[in-house]
mmCIF file of C-alpha atoms in Angstrom:
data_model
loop_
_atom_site.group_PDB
_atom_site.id
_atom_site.type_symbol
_atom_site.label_atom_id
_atom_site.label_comp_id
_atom_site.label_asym_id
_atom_site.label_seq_id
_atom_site.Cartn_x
_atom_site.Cartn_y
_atom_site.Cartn_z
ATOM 1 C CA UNK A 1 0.000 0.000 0.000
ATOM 2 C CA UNK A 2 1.139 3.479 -0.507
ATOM 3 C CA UNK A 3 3.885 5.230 1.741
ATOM 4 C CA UNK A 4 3.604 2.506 3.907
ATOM 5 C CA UNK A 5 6.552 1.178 5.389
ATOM 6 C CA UNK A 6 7.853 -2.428 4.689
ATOM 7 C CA UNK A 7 7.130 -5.397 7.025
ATOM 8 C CA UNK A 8 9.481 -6.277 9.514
ATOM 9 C CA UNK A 9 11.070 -9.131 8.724
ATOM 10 C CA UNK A 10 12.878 -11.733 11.564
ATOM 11 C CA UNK A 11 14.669 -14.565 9.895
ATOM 12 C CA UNK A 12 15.055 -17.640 12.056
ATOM 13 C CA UNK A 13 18.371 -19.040 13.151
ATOM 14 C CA UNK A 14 17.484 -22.364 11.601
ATOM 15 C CA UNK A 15 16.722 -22.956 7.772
ATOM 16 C CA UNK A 16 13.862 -21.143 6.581
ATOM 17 C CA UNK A 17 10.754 -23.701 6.218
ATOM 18 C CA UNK A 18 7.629 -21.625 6.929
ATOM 19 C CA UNK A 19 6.178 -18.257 7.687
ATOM 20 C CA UNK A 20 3.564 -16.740 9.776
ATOM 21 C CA UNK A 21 2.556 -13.001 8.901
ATOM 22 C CA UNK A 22 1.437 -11.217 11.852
ATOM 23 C CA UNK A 23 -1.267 -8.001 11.403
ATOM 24 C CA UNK A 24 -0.962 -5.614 14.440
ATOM 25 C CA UNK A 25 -4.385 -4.067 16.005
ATOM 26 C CA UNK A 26 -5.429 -0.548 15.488
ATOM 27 C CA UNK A 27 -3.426 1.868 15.573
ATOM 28 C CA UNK A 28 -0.187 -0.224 16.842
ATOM 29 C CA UNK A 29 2.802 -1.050 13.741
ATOM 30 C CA UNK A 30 5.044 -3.778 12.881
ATOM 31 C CA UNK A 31 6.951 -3.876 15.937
ATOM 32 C CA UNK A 32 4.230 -4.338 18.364
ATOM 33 C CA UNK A 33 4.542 -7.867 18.292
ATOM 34 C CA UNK A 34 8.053 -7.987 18.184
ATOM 35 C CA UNK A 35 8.498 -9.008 21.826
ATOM 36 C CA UNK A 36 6.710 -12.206 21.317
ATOM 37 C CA UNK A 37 9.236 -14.084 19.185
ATOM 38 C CA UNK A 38 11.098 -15.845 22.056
ATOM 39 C CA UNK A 39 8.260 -17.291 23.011
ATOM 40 C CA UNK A 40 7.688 -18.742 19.638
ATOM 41 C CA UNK A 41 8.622 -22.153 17.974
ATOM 42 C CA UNK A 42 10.605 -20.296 15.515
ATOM 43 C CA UNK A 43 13.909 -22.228 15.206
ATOM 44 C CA UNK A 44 12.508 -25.595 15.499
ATOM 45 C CA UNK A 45 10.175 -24.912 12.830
ATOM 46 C CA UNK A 46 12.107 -22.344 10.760
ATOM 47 C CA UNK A 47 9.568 -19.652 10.892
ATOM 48 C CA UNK A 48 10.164 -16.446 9.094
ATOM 49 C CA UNK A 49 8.609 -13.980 11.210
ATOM 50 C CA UNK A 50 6.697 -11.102 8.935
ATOM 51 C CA UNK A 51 5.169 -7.979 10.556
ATOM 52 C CA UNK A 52 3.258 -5.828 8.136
ATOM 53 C CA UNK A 53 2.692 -2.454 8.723
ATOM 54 C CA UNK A 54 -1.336 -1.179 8.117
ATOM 55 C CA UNK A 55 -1.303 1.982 6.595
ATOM 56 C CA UNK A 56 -2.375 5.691 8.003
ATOM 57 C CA UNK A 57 -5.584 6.739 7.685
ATOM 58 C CA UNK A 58 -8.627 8.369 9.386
ATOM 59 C CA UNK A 59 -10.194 6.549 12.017
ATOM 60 C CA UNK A 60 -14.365 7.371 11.982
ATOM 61 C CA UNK A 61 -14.762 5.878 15.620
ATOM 62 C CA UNK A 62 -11.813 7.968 16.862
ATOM 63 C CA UNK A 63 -12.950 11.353 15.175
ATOM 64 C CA UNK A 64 -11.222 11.031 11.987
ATOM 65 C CA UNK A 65 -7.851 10.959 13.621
ATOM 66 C CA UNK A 66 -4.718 9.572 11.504
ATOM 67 C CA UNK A 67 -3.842 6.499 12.320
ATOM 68 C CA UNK A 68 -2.371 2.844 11.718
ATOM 69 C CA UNK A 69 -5.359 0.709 10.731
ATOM 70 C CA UNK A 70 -6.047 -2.006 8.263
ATOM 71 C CA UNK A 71 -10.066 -0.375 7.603
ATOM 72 C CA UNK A 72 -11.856 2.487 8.775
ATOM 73 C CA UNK A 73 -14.278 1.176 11.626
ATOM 74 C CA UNK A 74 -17.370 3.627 11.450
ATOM 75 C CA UNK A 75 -18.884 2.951 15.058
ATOM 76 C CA UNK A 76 -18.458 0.851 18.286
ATOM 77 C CA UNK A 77 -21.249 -2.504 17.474
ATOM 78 C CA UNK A 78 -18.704 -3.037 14.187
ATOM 79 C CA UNK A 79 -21.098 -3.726 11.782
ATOM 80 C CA UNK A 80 -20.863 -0.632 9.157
ATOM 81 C CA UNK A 81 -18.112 -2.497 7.648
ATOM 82 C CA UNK A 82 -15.488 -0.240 5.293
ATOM 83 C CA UNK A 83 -15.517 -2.463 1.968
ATOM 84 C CA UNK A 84 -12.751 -0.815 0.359
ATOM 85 C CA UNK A 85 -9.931 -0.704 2.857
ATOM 86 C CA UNK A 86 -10.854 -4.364 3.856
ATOM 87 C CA UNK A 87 -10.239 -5.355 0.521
ATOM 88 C CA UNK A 88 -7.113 -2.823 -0.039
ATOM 89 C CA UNK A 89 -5.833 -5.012 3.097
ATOM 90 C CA UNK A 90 -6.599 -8.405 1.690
ATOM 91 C CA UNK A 91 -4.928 -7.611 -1.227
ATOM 92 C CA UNK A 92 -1.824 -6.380 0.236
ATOM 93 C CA UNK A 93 -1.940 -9.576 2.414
ATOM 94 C CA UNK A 94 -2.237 -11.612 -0.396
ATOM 95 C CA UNK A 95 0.721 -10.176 -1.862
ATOM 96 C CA UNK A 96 2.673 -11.002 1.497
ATOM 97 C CA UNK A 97 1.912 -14.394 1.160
ATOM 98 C CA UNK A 98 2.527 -14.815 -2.665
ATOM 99 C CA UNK A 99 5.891 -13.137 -2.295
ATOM 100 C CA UNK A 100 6.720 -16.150 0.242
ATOM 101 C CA UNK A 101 5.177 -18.546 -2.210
ATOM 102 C CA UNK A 102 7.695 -17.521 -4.797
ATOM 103 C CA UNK A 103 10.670 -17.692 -2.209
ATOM 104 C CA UNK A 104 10.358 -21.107 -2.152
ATOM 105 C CA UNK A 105 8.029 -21.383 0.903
ATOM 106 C CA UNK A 106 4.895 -24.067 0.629
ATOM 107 C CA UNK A 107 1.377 -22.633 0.716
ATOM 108 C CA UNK A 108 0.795 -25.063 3.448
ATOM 109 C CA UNK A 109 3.517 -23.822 5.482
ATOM 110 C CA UNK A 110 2.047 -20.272 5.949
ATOM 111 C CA UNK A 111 -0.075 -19.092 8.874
ATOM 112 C CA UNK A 112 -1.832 -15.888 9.039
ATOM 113 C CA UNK A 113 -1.912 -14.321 12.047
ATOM 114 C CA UNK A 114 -3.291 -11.219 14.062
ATOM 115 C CA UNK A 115 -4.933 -9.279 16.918
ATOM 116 C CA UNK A 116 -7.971 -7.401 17.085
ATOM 117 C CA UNK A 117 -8.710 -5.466 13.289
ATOM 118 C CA UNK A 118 -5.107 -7.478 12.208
ATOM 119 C CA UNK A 119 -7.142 -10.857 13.903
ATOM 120 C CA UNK A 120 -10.212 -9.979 11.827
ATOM 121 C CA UNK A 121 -7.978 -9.256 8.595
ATOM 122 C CA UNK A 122 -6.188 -12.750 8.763
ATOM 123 C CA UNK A 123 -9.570 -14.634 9.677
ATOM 124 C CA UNK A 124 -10.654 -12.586 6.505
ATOM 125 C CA UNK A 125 -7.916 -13.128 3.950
ATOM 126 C CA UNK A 126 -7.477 -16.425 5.073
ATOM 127 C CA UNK A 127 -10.615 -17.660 4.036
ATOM 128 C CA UNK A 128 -10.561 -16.713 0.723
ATOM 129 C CA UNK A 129 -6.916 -17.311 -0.446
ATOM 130 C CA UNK A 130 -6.829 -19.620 -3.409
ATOM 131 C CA UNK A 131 -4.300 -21.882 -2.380
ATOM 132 C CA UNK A 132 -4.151 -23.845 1.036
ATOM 133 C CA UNK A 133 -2.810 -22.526 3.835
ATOM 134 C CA UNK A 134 -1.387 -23.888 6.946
ATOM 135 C CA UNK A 135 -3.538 -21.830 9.091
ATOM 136 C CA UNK A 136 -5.472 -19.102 10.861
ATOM 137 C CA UNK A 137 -4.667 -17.671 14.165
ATOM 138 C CA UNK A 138 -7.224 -14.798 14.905
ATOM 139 C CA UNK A 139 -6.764 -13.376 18.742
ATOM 140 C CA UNK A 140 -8.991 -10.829 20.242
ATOM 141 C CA UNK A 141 -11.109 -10.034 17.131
ATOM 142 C CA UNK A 142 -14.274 -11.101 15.019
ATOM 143 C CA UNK A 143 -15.273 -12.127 11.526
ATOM 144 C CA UNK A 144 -15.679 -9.523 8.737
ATOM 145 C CA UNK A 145 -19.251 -9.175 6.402
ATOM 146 C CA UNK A 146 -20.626 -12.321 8.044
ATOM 147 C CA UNK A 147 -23.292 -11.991 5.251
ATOM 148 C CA UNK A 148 -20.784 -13.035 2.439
ATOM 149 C CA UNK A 149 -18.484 -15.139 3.774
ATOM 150 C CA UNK A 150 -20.345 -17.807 2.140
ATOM 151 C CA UNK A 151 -20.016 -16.552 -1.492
ATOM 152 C CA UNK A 152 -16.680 -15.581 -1.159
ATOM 153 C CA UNK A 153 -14.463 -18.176 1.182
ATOM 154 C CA UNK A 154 -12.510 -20.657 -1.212
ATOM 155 C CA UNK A 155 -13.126 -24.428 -0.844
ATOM 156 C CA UNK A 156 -8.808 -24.949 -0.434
ATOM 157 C CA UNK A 157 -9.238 -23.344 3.098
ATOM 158 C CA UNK A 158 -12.395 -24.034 4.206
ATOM 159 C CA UNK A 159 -10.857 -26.842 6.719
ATOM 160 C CA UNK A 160 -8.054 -24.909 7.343
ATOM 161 C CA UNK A 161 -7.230 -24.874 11.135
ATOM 162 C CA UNK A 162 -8.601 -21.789 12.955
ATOM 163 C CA UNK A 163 -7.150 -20.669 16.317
ATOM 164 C CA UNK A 164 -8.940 -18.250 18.265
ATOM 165 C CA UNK A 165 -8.240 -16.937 21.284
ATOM 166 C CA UNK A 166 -10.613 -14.195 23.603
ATOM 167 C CA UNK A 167 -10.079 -12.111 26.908
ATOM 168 C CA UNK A 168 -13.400 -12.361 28.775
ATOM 169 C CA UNK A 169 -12.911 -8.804 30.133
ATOM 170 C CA UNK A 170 -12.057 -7.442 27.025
ATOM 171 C CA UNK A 171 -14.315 -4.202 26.798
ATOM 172 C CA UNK A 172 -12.747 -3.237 23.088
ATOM 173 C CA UNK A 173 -13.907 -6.339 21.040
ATOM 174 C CA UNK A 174 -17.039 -7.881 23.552
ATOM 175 C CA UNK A 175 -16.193 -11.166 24.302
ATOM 176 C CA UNK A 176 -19.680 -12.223 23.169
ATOM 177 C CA UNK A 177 -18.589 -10.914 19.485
ATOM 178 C CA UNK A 178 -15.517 -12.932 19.342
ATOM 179 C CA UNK A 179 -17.561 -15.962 21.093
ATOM 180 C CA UNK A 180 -20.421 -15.888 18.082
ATOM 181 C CA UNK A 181 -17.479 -15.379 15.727
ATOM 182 C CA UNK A 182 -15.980 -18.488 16.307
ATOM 183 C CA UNK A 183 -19.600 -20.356 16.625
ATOM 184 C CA UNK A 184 -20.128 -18.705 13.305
ATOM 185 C CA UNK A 185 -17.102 -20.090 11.841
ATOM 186 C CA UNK A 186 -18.256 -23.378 13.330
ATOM 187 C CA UNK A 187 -21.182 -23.738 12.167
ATOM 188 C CA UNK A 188 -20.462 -22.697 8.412
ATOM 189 C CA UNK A 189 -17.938 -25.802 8.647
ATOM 190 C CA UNK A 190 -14.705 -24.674 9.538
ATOM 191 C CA UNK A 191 -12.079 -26.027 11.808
ATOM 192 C CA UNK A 192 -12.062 -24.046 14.831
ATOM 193 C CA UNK A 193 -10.314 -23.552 17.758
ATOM 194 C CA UNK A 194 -11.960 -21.302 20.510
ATOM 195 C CA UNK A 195 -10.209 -20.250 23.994
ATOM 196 C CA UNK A 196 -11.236 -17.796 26.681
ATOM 197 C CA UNK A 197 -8.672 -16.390 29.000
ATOM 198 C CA UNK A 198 -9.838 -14.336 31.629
ATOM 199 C CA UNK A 199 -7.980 -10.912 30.342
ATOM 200 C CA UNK A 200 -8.814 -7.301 28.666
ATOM 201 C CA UNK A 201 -8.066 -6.579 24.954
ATOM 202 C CA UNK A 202 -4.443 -7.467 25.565
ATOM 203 C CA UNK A 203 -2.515 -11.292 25.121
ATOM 204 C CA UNK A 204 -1.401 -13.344 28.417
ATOM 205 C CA UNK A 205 1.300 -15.650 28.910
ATOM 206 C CA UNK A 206 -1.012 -18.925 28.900
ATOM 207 C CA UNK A 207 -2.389 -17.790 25.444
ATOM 208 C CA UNK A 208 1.215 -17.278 24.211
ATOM 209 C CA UNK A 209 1.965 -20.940 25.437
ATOM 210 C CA UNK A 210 -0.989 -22.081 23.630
ATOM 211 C CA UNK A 211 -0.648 -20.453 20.432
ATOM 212 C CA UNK A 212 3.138 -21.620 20.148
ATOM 213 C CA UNK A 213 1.953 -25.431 20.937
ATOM 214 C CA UNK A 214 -0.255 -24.855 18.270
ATOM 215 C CA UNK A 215 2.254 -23.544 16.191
ATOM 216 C CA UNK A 216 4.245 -26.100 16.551
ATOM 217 C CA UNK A 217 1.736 -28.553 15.220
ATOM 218 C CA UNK A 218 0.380 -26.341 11.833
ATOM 219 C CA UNK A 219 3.998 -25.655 11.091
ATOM 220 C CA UNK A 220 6.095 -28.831 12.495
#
């Protein structure tokens, strides 16, 4: 996307063999996940680490302020949806992921990743890649235009594993949303994985411990 900086990049200390691209939340950048890599089952899995950064724009809910965010989000229930800069966002993910594709890196070996409006963007993009993916991890967020996810998802993903992950205090993205998310996901026929943690709109250590296990097993 325009004048947006490049992702940041974290090469493992073992042979490359699989990458997980990681979308910040709103209004946060590339390096706001940084911290998390040691915690991560990156050299016995080879993961190339990939942070994109969302690019600046106005923020309705926030009164127009500039800021980091991968779609405008309009009001607080989340439902007036900003078509265009979810798709701008898709695309751009999609480009992530082909670009590893071409470095030699398997479809299957790819997880995308995020938290909060980057959770809802991977869950998104996911979905509706055309090639098969290793999987979905989605924390703190909810799913995007519920009313065509049917028309749109591609049958390569469609069992793709989902991990999902929810603070039951969280008072930024209700836990009930992320809760019906993942019983939405369910019930349209995906693979889903759904834990509650009792937390804000943040990440704890047992969810960190969970998310590398499962890691570990998509990517292993």
């Amino acid at each position: 996307m325009k004048n947006t900086p490049p992702p940041l990049i974290i090469e493992p200390s073992s042979e490359v063999r699989s990458a997980v691209i990681w979308m910040h939340g709103l209004g946060a950048d590339a390096y706001d996940f940084e911290g998390i890599i040691s915690f991560l089952p990156t050299t016995a899995c080879g993961i190339r680490m990939i942070f994109p950064n969302a690019p600046v724009r106005p923020v309705t809910i926030n009164n127009g302020f500039m800021m980091r965010a991968w779609y405008d989000i309009a009001d607080a229930n989340l439902k007036n949806t900003d078509q265009t800069g979810i798709a701008e966002s898709m695309a751009s993910i999609c480009g992530l992921i082909d670009e590893q594709i071409e470095a030699g890196i398997a479809a299957e070996k790819i997880v995308v990743a995020g938290f909060s409006q980057g959770g809802a963007i991977a869950v998104h993009t996911g979905l509706r890649y055309p090639k098969r993916l290793a999987g979905i991890m989605a924390l703190s967020c909810y799913v995007l235009e519920r009313q065509r996810h049917t028309a749109e998802i591609n049958k390569h993903n469609t069992n793709t594993p989902i991990w999902m992950a929810h603070g039951t205090y969280d008072n930024v993205v209700p836990y009930a949303l992320g809760e019906s998310s993942a019983a939405f996901l369910s019930q349209n026929g995906h693979n889903i994985t759904f834990i509650s943690y009792p937390m804000a709109h943040e990440v704890c250590p047992a969810e960190i411990t969970a998310l590398s296990t499962w890691l570990t097993e998509v990517l292993g």
